[in-house]
Structure formats: structure tokens, C-alpha cells
Amino acid sequence: MTPLEQKPPNPLDDEALLRDRLSSYLQAQSGRSWTVGPFTRYAVGFSWITYGFTAREEGSSDERGLILRLGPPYGLFAPYSAHPQYAALKALETSRVPVPRVFWWSDDVAILGAPFFISEKMPGVAPVPWSGSFEAGYRQSIGAQFVSAIAALHACDARNSGIAQNDTTVENAALKQIDFWQEAGARWALKSHPMLHWALRWLRRNQPVAPRVSLVHGDYRLGNFLEQDGRITAILDWELVHVGDPHEDIGWAFLPQFAMGSGLICRLIPRDEFIAQYERESGIKVNPASVHFYLVFSLVKLALTHIAAIRCFEEGRFNDMRMPAMGTQLAPVLRQIEKLLQ
Amino acid sequence: MNNSLPRLIDGMVATLRSEIIPHLDGEFARGQAFGVIYMLNNIRLRADWSPAFLGEQLAALVELAVSLGSLGVDTKFIPETAPDSSDPRVLEALRDEGDQRVCALMDWLEQQRAQLSVDTAAALDAALFRYMNRQLKWELSTSAKPMFAEISGGAE
């Protein structure tokens, strides 16, 4: 390789370089030097890269536990912006939604090689849908907190969140999301899928009017929160946050994929109890027709996520074997859509 | 299967090299892993998706074309008889083209629905659902039992 062909050093491929760049960035932000400890990379998700690290600011004796999240150009839903996640977390810091405090963000790829944000590291572990079993008392307590957090999110004033409103109204909230995902699907699909095409047409014909325009998490489920000693410490993974119909998060949480045959929402709480507590705490009346619409919509979104994984792997952006494995789940998801629409 | 066979094999080989072999203890275990890579590379040179699998998908398209024809719908865009080629790439391209045209037919049906009798529209919907149902059931019956707990947990 000649010098002209040499690729510039990329912090995404070199953790030592990433740590150096991060130290410089923190110094530029605070006006003091920082000592950044080694990174721990967390094997979560297919999109954003997540590192835990400790950092000590010059003159301070406290070592801070922090999280760095980077949206790489080869990620499942790339290209990314860190701003919506930063804005949502910042807006929710004083709310009843448990979230980590967020400190810095930038979409300037010259800094760390990708859009990024830095937040507080929260204690706890993320229970996942497909392993282990929950003791009844634990399940009921976590289930109630799971509902409280989403009810609190939907009760927030979305207009002051800093999230782009995109002229979203109660009338067009569903259409905005159908357009967003259909356009993404057109970029990702390697072939046509008649059941998916049928479902998208059905969604366009059956758009509900939202009860209000809320902040919508976009991936609210078991696996996307941290728990410690029976308490939810943080709701995570805000990369799909947007404004829209609050039923959207309900439809996603109600997916059978997260129930794992338990008959419970996310293996935590019966559907009727979820709805009753949610209505009580959010002040939003749950419309069964809207739940049905957003259940179909969520399956469409899940199918499109699988299609994104298929393309990502086919283009060689990842060799991660979880990608084609996800791709094999396209047919089961389309079959679930068929059953719902028959 | 939604990814191409050559790409799946390339991905498996790359994963073995970069994610598995460096973590294997013991010369014999590493040698076995290289044996798997060698055999995968051989399979890559000779294997392709099964013509029988693709043939069933095309048979479903033919059934749809016959149903639509009996309802007076122009079906020239969907193969009315199964092709005599056994080349999987030819069959795959025909299936993909057929599915693309089924989607176009759905768009047409949406636009024409008001002009069609209720019975005709219902019969067209039913034919399309029979097609999609046959395709999806075939896909599911030819898929292995999912192993996501093992994939995420790293243990059987």
C-alpha cells in the first residue's frame, strides 16, 4: 500500500485512539484535562456501539462512571444523528421516567468517527425476553414500574422536548410513521414481499387519530431497561424516539415476540392490568382499534428491521451471524401479520 | 432464506476466522475449525439453493395466476406454467419478479376496488391471501427451529 492509499486512522477501529480523542473532547468541553480509563464494550443491539468507561476530571477525586454511545456508518439504521437521543434524555431528566443523565453529544464525525453522546452509567442489568423466569412478586413489581414509566413518558409535554415535531398532529401521526418506515424499507429491501406490501396498504387505509401527540420511545420492551434490586433504574435505547401516537409504544410492547408464550405483556403483566394502570397514570384512554392498528404497524416495523439486517449482512457491512439469523425471522413475522389481517 | 448462499458462507468463514478461532484453546480444536472453513469453501463452489424449494414457490405463483385468470384478471405478468429450467438463479429471479408483480397487482386492486363487484374484489383478496399463505407456510416448514436464546446467551 502506498502512502496515498493509506486510510486515515479511524477511532471506531482503534480503542486507544478513541480514548485519546475522547479525552481531548472532554477537555475542550470542560476546560480541564480528563483521565479516561479503559473501555468495556457492551454486546447490545445491532446499531449503536456502547462503551462503559470511567473518567476523572483534573482536580476532582471522584471517578465517574460514564457511557459512550456511537452510531457507526455501517449500523443497521445508519446514517445516525445523536441529537434526538440527547434531547429526549435531557428533556426527561426531571420527569418521572427513569433515565440516565446525559452530558454531551455531537454529530460531527471528525471528533470520534461517528455521531455520539455521553451519559451517566446507571446501575443494574437488562432482563431479556428469551431467558430465565421471573418470580411472581418480582414480575408484578417490575411490571407495574414498566407501565408507570411509559405512562409518565406519554404524559410529558412533547412540544418542549427538543425532539423535532415535523408538523406531527393527532390526525397525521400514523401517516408520518407509515411514510418513514415504508421509505426506509424501500431503501433496504432486496426483493418484494407481498404480505408486507399488503400490510402497508392496510395501514394506510386504517390510520387512527391519536389521542394526543406524545413522546414515543419507539422500542419500549423487556430488554431495554436496567433493573437492580427490584427497581427499574433506567429506560435505555432511545434511538427511535420521536413524537407520535402513544398507542405506538403500547403496540410494540404488546408484540408476541416479547411475551415468549407467557400470555403476559413482555413476560411481566397481564394485558388488562397494563391497560388499566396505564390509563389511570397517563390520563390517556386506550383505544382497542388503535392498539390493533399499532400491533400490525409494529409487526411491519419488525419485518422491516429484519429486512435491514438482511441487507446489512448481504452488503458485508457486518459478519455478525445474528444478522442473517434475524433475517430468518421475516417469514414468521409476516405470518403473524397475515393472521391479524385475515 | 433471505441472504444469498455465497454471502452466508463468506460470513460464516469470516466469523470463524475473526471471532471463534482466536478464542479456541488447543491445536486440535483450531485445526477442526480450519477444517470447517475448508469444507465451507468447497460447498461455496458447488452448492446453491434447492430448485425444489424455489419450484414450490413458483408453483404457488402459477396457482395464483390460474385463480386470477378465472376471475378475468390479466395475469400475463405472472408465470402461468412452471419454467423448465432447474438453474436456481433463473428460478430465484422468476420468483422475485413474480412477487414484484403481485405487489403491483395489489396496487391495481386498490385503485380499481370501487369499480369491481364486491364478490370479485373478495375473490381477488382471497386468491392473494391463499398465495401469501402458501408461500409463508412453505418458508416456515423449511426453516430450522430458532436458536435465539443460545445465540444471545452463548450456551445450549
XYZ file of C-alpha atoms in Angstrom:
498
model
C 0.000 0.000 0.000
C 1.390 3.415 -0.937
C 1.139 6.360 1.478
C -1.571 7.830 -0.731
C -3.681 4.690 -0.290
C -3.398 4.647 3.487
C -6.704 5.142 5.201
C -6.777 7.804 7.929
C -6.860 6.341 11.452
C -10.423 5.613 12.497
C -11.329 5.775 16.205
C -14.060 3.195 15.575
C -11.353 0.613 14.761
C -8.856 1.610 17.452
C -9.913 1.898 21.091
C -6.648 3.619 22.153
C -7.217 6.326 19.542
C -10.857 6.602 20.581
C -9.801 7.119 24.213
C -7.302 9.834 23.207
C -9.897 11.625 21.096
C -12.439 11.355 23.876
C -10.015 12.853 26.423
C -9.371 15.763 24.070
C -13.066 16.264 23.528
C -13.830 16.263 27.260
C -11.023 18.772 27.835
C -12.385 21.023 25.107
C -15.848 20.876 26.661
C -14.842 21.463 30.284
C -11.594 23.445 30.042
C -9.895 20.847 32.277
C -7.935 17.738 31.460
C -9.500 14.304 31.942
C -8.079 10.862 32.618
C -10.140 8.310 30.729
C -9.979 4.665 31.859
C -10.226 1.520 29.725
C -13.400 0.843 27.745
C -15.798 -2.020 28.297
C -17.738 -2.736 25.146
C -21.280 -3.982 25.720
C -22.652 -6.595 23.320
C -26.054 -4.981 22.974
C -28.065 -4.122 19.883
C -27.144 -4.039 16.223
C -26.982 -0.311 15.735
C -25.182 1.873 18.231
C -21.853 0.843 19.752
C -21.954 1.129 23.550
C -18.858 1.564 25.748
C -18.684 1.904 29.512
C -15.702 3.743 30.955
C -14.558 5.703 33.964
C -13.211 9.238 33.800
C -11.671 11.598 36.325
C -11.641 15.358 35.800
C -8.486 17.276 36.774
C -8.761 18.497 40.369
C -11.512 16.026 41.273
C -11.054 12.949 43.421
C -14.240 11.342 42.084
C -14.092 8.825 39.301
C -17.254 9.000 37.207
C -18.873 6.005 35.528
C -19.945 7.045 32.032
C -21.443 5.538 28.891
C -20.337 6.463 25.369
C -22.726 5.556 22.550
C -21.601 5.863 18.939
C -23.739 5.488 15.799
C -21.376 3.908 13.241
C -21.831 4.497 9.499
C -22.301 0.730 8.971
C -25.043 0.334 11.628
C -28.416 -1.199 10.949
C -30.280 2.121 10.631
C -27.333 4.340 9.567
C -26.832 7.228 8.959
C -27.442 8.365 12.531
C -27.863 11.549 14.496
C -27.203 11.610 18.241
C -29.359 14.658 18.787
C -32.801 13.019 19.236
C -31.486 10.702 21.958
C -29.636 13.519 23.699
C -32.663 15.820 23.511
C -35.055 13.153 24.814
C -32.818 12.168 27.723
C -32.182 15.814 28.622
C -35.906 16.612 28.494
C -36.730 13.652 30.718
C -34.088 14.241 33.393
C -36.594 15.945 35.654
C -39.528 13.687 34.756
C -40.791 10.506 36.429
C -39.256 8.447 33.607
C -36.062 6.818 34.923
C -33.288 7.861 32.547
C -29.541 8.410 32.841
C -28.322 11.998 32.968
C -26.827 12.978 29.622
C -23.877 15.347 29.354
C -22.524 15.807 25.839
C -23.342 14.958 22.238
C -22.160 15.703 18.718
C -22.958 14.643 15.155
C -19.507 15.819 13.986
C -17.822 12.599 12.795
C -14.416 14.334 12.846
C -14.411 14.067 16.650
C -14.858 10.334 17.356
C -15.553 8.879 13.909
C -19.340 8.777 14.349
C -22.211 10.714 15.950
C -22.099 10.149 19.719
C -23.407 11.106 23.121
C -22.095 10.597 26.642
C -24.329 9.801 29.578
C -24.186 8.666 33.153
C -23.652 4.917 33.706
C -26.656 3.558 35.581
C -26.564 0.506 37.840
C -28.432 -2.683 37.003
C -28.800 -5.386 34.387
C -31.143 -5.675 31.428
C -33.513 -8.668 31.720
C -34.030 -10.188 28.242
C -37.217 -11.733 26.829
C -35.787 -15.136 25.935
C -34.014 -16.371 29.027
C -34.710 -17.176 32.654
C -38.002 -16.960 34.513
C -39.362 -14.274 36.813
C -40.559 -14.924 40.365
C -44.177 -13.684 40.720
C -43.526 -10.850 43.196
C -40.591 -9.556 41.180
C -42.561 -9.802 37.943
C -45.524 -7.853 39.334
C -43.333 -5.127 40.814
C -41.224 -4.683 37.687
C -44.357 -4.911 35.527
C -46.005 -2.057 37.441
C -42.860 0.096 37.114
C -42.655 -0.770 33.410
C -46.181 0.601 32.908
C -45.555 3.648 35.129
C -42.512 4.667 33.092
C -44.305 4.570 29.749
C -47.359 6.316 31.198
C -45.058 9.061 32.540
C -43.316 9.383 29.172
C -46.586 9.767 27.292
C -47.895 12.316 29.793
C -44.882 14.616 29.176
C -45.277 17.689 27.033
C -43.707 16.610 23.734
C -43.586 20.206 22.464
C -40.895 21.160 24.978
C -38.784 18.048 24.436
C -36.402 19.388 21.813
C -37.411 16.493 19.536
C -38.323 17.571 16.002
C -42.096 17.898 15.788
C -42.183 17.580 11.969
C -45.659 19.124 11.905
C -46.998 16.000 13.587
C -50.661 16.255 14.567
C -53.129 13.805 16.065
C -54.517 13.341 12.555
C -51.241 12.613 10.718
C -49.176 10.875 13.445
C -49.825 7.393 11.997
C -49.204 8.506 8.405
C -45.849 10.099 9.340
C -44.652 6.786 10.748
C -46.000 4.701 7.849
C -44.179 7.020 5.408
C -40.971 6.903 7.447
C -40.827 3.110 7.619
C -42.045 2.499 4.073
C -39.364 4.820 2.682
C -36.726 3.077 4.809
C -37.997 -0.307 3.634
C -37.709 0.774 0.002
C -34.010 1.514 0.619
C -33.366 -1.764 2.434
C -35.379 -4.451 0.629
C -33.513 -6.816 -1.684
C -36.802 -8.150 -3.087
C -40.566 -7.558 -2.869
C -42.567 -9.146 -0.050
C -46.276 -9.309 -0.959
C -47.514 -9.732 2.643
C -45.555 -6.670 3.724
C -46.901 -4.707 0.749
C -50.440 -5.764 1.651
C -49.924 -4.752 5.289
C -48.614 -1.304 4.357
C -51.690 -0.724 2.207
C -53.899 -1.874 5.091
C -52.150 0.561 7.440
C -52.735 3.458 5.037
C -56.454 2.606 4.871
C -56.887 2.265 8.636
C -54.982 5.167 10.198
C -56.339 6.074 13.646
C -56.484 9.577 15.102
C -54.102 9.846 18.059
C -55.498 10.833 21.479
C -52.568 13.292 21.741
C -49.098 13.835 20.290
C -46.650 12.333 22.769
C -43.021 11.465 23.017
C -42.764 7.894 21.718
C -39.822 5.722 22.777
C -40.034 3.556 19.635
C -38.566 0.348 21.134
C -40.246 0.038 24.535
C -39.922 -3.554 25.736
C -38.292 -6.045 28.030
C -34.566 -5.865 27.313
C -34.478 -2.081 27.011
C -34.397 -1.175 30.681
C -31.988 -1.740 33.553
C -33.138 -3.274 36.808
C -31.417 -3.501 40.191
C -32.833 -4.959 43.411
C -36.362 -4.982 42.037
C -36.258 -1.383 40.804
C -36.103 -0.141 37.205
C -33.113 2.208 37.250
C -33.142 3.368 33.625
C -35.066 3.099 30.375
C -32.492 2.611 27.606
C -32.140 2.581 23.810
C -33.794 5.807 22.720
C -32.521 5.699 19.140
C -36.039 5.529 17.654
C -37.512 8.279 19.844
C -39.923 10.616 18.032
C -43.245 12.343 18.507
C -46.401 10.443 17.668
C -49.377 8.446 18.884
C -48.797 6.961 22.368
C -50.537 3.762 21.189
C -47.413 3.138 19.115
C -45.364 2.184 22.190
C -48.249 0.079 23.501
C -48.496 -1.863 20.221
C -44.750 -2.508 20.253
C -44.704 -3.662 23.895
C -47.676 -5.943 23.115
C -45.789 -7.867 20.393
C -45.937 -11.639 20.944
C -42.167 -11.758 20.359
C -41.630 -10.200 23.791
C -44.243 -12.353 25.565
C -42.392 -15.566 24.698
C -45.581 -17.612 25.083
C -46.220 -16.342 28.635
C -49.511 -14.650 27.755
C -48.170 -11.546 29.532
C -47.030 -8.225 28.113
C -43.241 -8.536 27.934
C -43.500 -11.543 30.296
C -44.370 -9.071 33.053
C -48.010 -8.053 33.300
C -51.430 -9.171 32.003
C -52.755 -7.055 29.146
C -55.850 -5.846 31.041
C -53.773 -4.795 34.042
C -51.322 -2.988 31.773
C -54.134 -1.005 30.135
C -55.955 -0.194 33.392
C -52.799 1.068 35.125
C -51.654 2.944 32.009
C -54.998 4.754 31.656
C -55.019 5.647 35.352
C -51.491 7.066 35.362
C -51.280 8.689 31.923
C -54.817 10.039 31.701
C -54.944 8.622 28.153
C -57.847 6.359 27.218
C -56.582 3.304 25.333
C -58.498 2.675 22.110
C -58.627 -1.062 21.198
C -58.775 -0.262 17.460
C -55.630 1.864 17.801
C -53.875 -0.916 19.710
C -54.768 -3.336 16.882
C -53.512 -0.843 14.267
C -50.222 -0.328 16.105
C -49.794 -4.049 16.673
C -49.927 -4.531 12.892
C -47.691 -1.484 12.459
C -45.196 -2.918 14.978
C -45.047 -6.222 13.107
C -44.435 -4.279 9.888
C -41.667 -2.333 11.647
C -40.183 -5.577 12.952
C -40.317 -7.132 9.470
C -38.553 -4.070 8.058
C -35.913 -4.308 10.794
C -35.264 -7.898 9.713
C -35.041 -6.705 6.102
C -32.477 -4.084 7.186
C -30.443 -6.856 8.847
C -30.592 -8.951 5.666
C -29.266 -6.059 3.592
C -26.629 -5.113 6.149
C -25.234 -8.652 6.087
C -25.596 -9.105 2.321
C -23.589 -5.918 1.695
C -20.846 -7.173 4.005
C -21.198 -4.309 6.472
C -21.173 -6.912 9.266
C -20.143 -10.553 9.515
C -22.190 -10.824 12.716
C -24.142 -14.076 12.315
C -27.024 -12.626 14.334
C -27.906 -10.601 11.209
C -28.831 -13.466 8.843
C -30.365 -15.253 11.846
C -32.645 -12.227 12.296
C -33.381 -12.422 8.588
C -34.803 -15.922 9.016
C -37.464 -14.425 11.281
C -39.010 -12.430 8.445
C -41.387 -15.247 7.416
C -42.719 -15.853 10.975
C -43.389 -12.113 11.369
C -45.165 -11.913 8.008
C -47.237 -14.962 9.015
C -48.274 -13.134 12.214
C -49.342 -10.149 10.106
C -51.360 -12.467 7.863
C -53.175 -13.934 10.876
C -54.001 -10.458 12.216
C -55.336 -9.212 8.883
C -57.277 -12.288 7.760
C -33.651 -17.902 3.239
C -33.234 -14.227 2.540
C -29.468 -13.889 2.241
C -27.573 -15.385 -0.698
C -25.782 -18.674 -0.108
C -22.302 -17.377 -1.132
C -22.602 -14.430 1.231
C -23.785 -16.661 4.095
C -20.765 -18.911 3.597
C -18.383 -15.939 3.376
C -19.869 -14.552 6.596
C -19.547 -17.904 8.375
C -15.918 -18.231 7.288
C -15.114 -14.665 8.383
C -16.809 -15.239 11.741
C -14.868 -18.447 12.311
C -11.590 -16.702 11.482
C -12.095 -13.490 13.441
C -14.462 -14.356 16.290
C -14.054 -18.072 17.012
C -10.597 -19.419 16.143
C -8.700 -16.744 18.162
C -10.636 -17.854 21.243
C -10.175 -21.608 20.790
C -7.752 -23.359 23.098
C -5.898 -26.302 21.687
C -4.313 -27.153 18.385
C -6.844 -29.872 17.593
C -9.860 -27.601 18.115
C -8.333 -24.887 15.919
C -7.493 -27.494 13.277
C -11.099 -28.687 13.280
C -12.291 -25.100 12.830
C -9.974 -24.685 9.826
C -11.422 -27.966 8.521
C -14.898 -26.406 8.733
C -13.654 -23.333 6.818
C -12.111 -25.534 4.122
C -15.308 -27.549 3.681
C -17.468 -24.420 3.648
C -15.274 -23.017 0.876
C -15.790 -26.254 -1.070
C -19.549 -26.103 -0.551
C -19.498 -22.490 -1.762
C -18.069 -23.625 -5.114
C -20.708 -26.273 -5.755
C -23.912 -25.611 -3.790
C -26.891 -23.392 -4.474
C -30.410 -23.025 -3.112
C -32.564 -26.059 -3.798
C -34.543 -25.978 -7.082
C -37.243 -27.957 -5.221
C -37.623 -25.129 -2.669
C -37.856 -22.484 -5.390
C -40.072 -24.766 -7.506
C -42.748 -24.835 -4.789
C -42.656 -21.024 -4.615
C -43.130 -20.822 -8.375
C -45.925 -23.397 -8.212
C -47.710 -21.078 -5.770
C -47.336 -18.235 -8.278
C -48.769 -20.452 -11.044
C -51.753 -21.316 -8.830
C -52.332 -17.613 -8.231
C -52.175 -16.871 -11.947
C -54.781 -19.558 -12.653
C -57.085 -18.215 -9.905
C -56.772 -14.656 -11.167
C -57.305 -15.772 -14.759
C -60.582 -17.428 -13.783
C -61.667 -14.072 -12.310
C -60.922 -12.291 -15.566
C -57.771 -10.546 -14.376
C -54.956 -10.137 -16.889
C -52.226 -12.360 -15.452
C -49.599 -12.141 -18.168
C -47.171 -10.744 -15.624
C -47.272 -13.906 -13.513
C -45.928 -17.212 -14.929
C -48.836 -19.481 -15.820
C -46.696 -22.576 -16.072
C -43.630 -23.577 -14.125
C -40.383 -22.909 -16.026
C -38.432 -25.904 -17.240
C -35.093 -24.502 -16.054
C -33.520 -26.060 -12.987
C -30.956 -23.277 -12.576
C -31.683 -21.858 -9.088
C -30.629 -18.375 -10.186
C -33.181 -18.417 -13.012
C -35.864 -19.740 -10.658
C -34.998 -17.194 -7.966
C -35.165 -14.328 -10.463
C -38.570 -15.561 -11.687
C -39.880 -15.802 -8.133
C -38.646 -12.306 -7.272
C -40.127 -10.869 -10.451
C -43.387 -12.673 -9.723
C -43.539 -11.248 -6.192
C -42.834 -7.769 -7.509
C -45.739 -8.143 -9.899
C -48.018 -9.491 -7.206
C -47.331 -6.251 -5.322
C -48.177 -4.267 -8.464
C -51.395 -6.259 -8.725
C -52.258 -5.232 -5.153
C -51.760 -1.580 -6.108
C -54.011 -2.045 -9.130
C -56.639 -3.761 -6.999
C -56.569 -0.871 -4.541
C -57.208 1.616 -7.350
C -59.899 -0.489 -9.044
C -61.726 -1.678 -5.937
C -64.573 0.808 -6.332
C -65.200 -0.375 -9.904
C -65.202 -4.088 -9.023
C -68.175 -6.008 -7.683
C -67.962 -6.877 -4.007
C -67.777 -10.588 -4.887
C -64.971 -10.107 -7.416
C -62.944 -7.949 -5.031
C -63.429 -10.517 -2.246
C -62.407 -13.355 -4.585
C -59.260 -11.455 -5.616
C -58.398 -10.785 -1.982
C -58.928 -14.468 -1.175
C -56.687 -15.573 -4.065
C -53.931 -13.233 -2.939
C -54.227 -14.425 0.667
C -54.108 -18.079 -0.463
C -50.896 -17.263 -2.345
C -49.264 -15.444 0.557
C -50.378 -18.140 2.989
C -48.889 -20.924 0.827
C -45.608 -19.036 0.430
C -45.244 -18.269 4.132
C -46.189 -21.775 5.288
C -43.639 -23.213 2.865
C -40.945 -20.869 4.206
C -41.778 -21.800 7.781
C -41.869 -25.533 7.082
C -38.388 -25.337 5.566
C -36.812 -23.316 8.401
C -34.841 -24.715 11.323
C -36.010 -24.332 14.914
C -34.875 -20.875 16.120
C -31.872 -20.732 18.456
C -32.051 -17.134 19.665
C -31.702 -17.998 23.345
C -28.499 -19.871 22.523
C -27.264 -17.132 20.172
C -27.780 -14.386 22.755
C -26.753 -16.428 25.786
C -23.795 -18.258 24.311
C -24.844 -21.598 25.788
C -27.034 -24.542 24.780
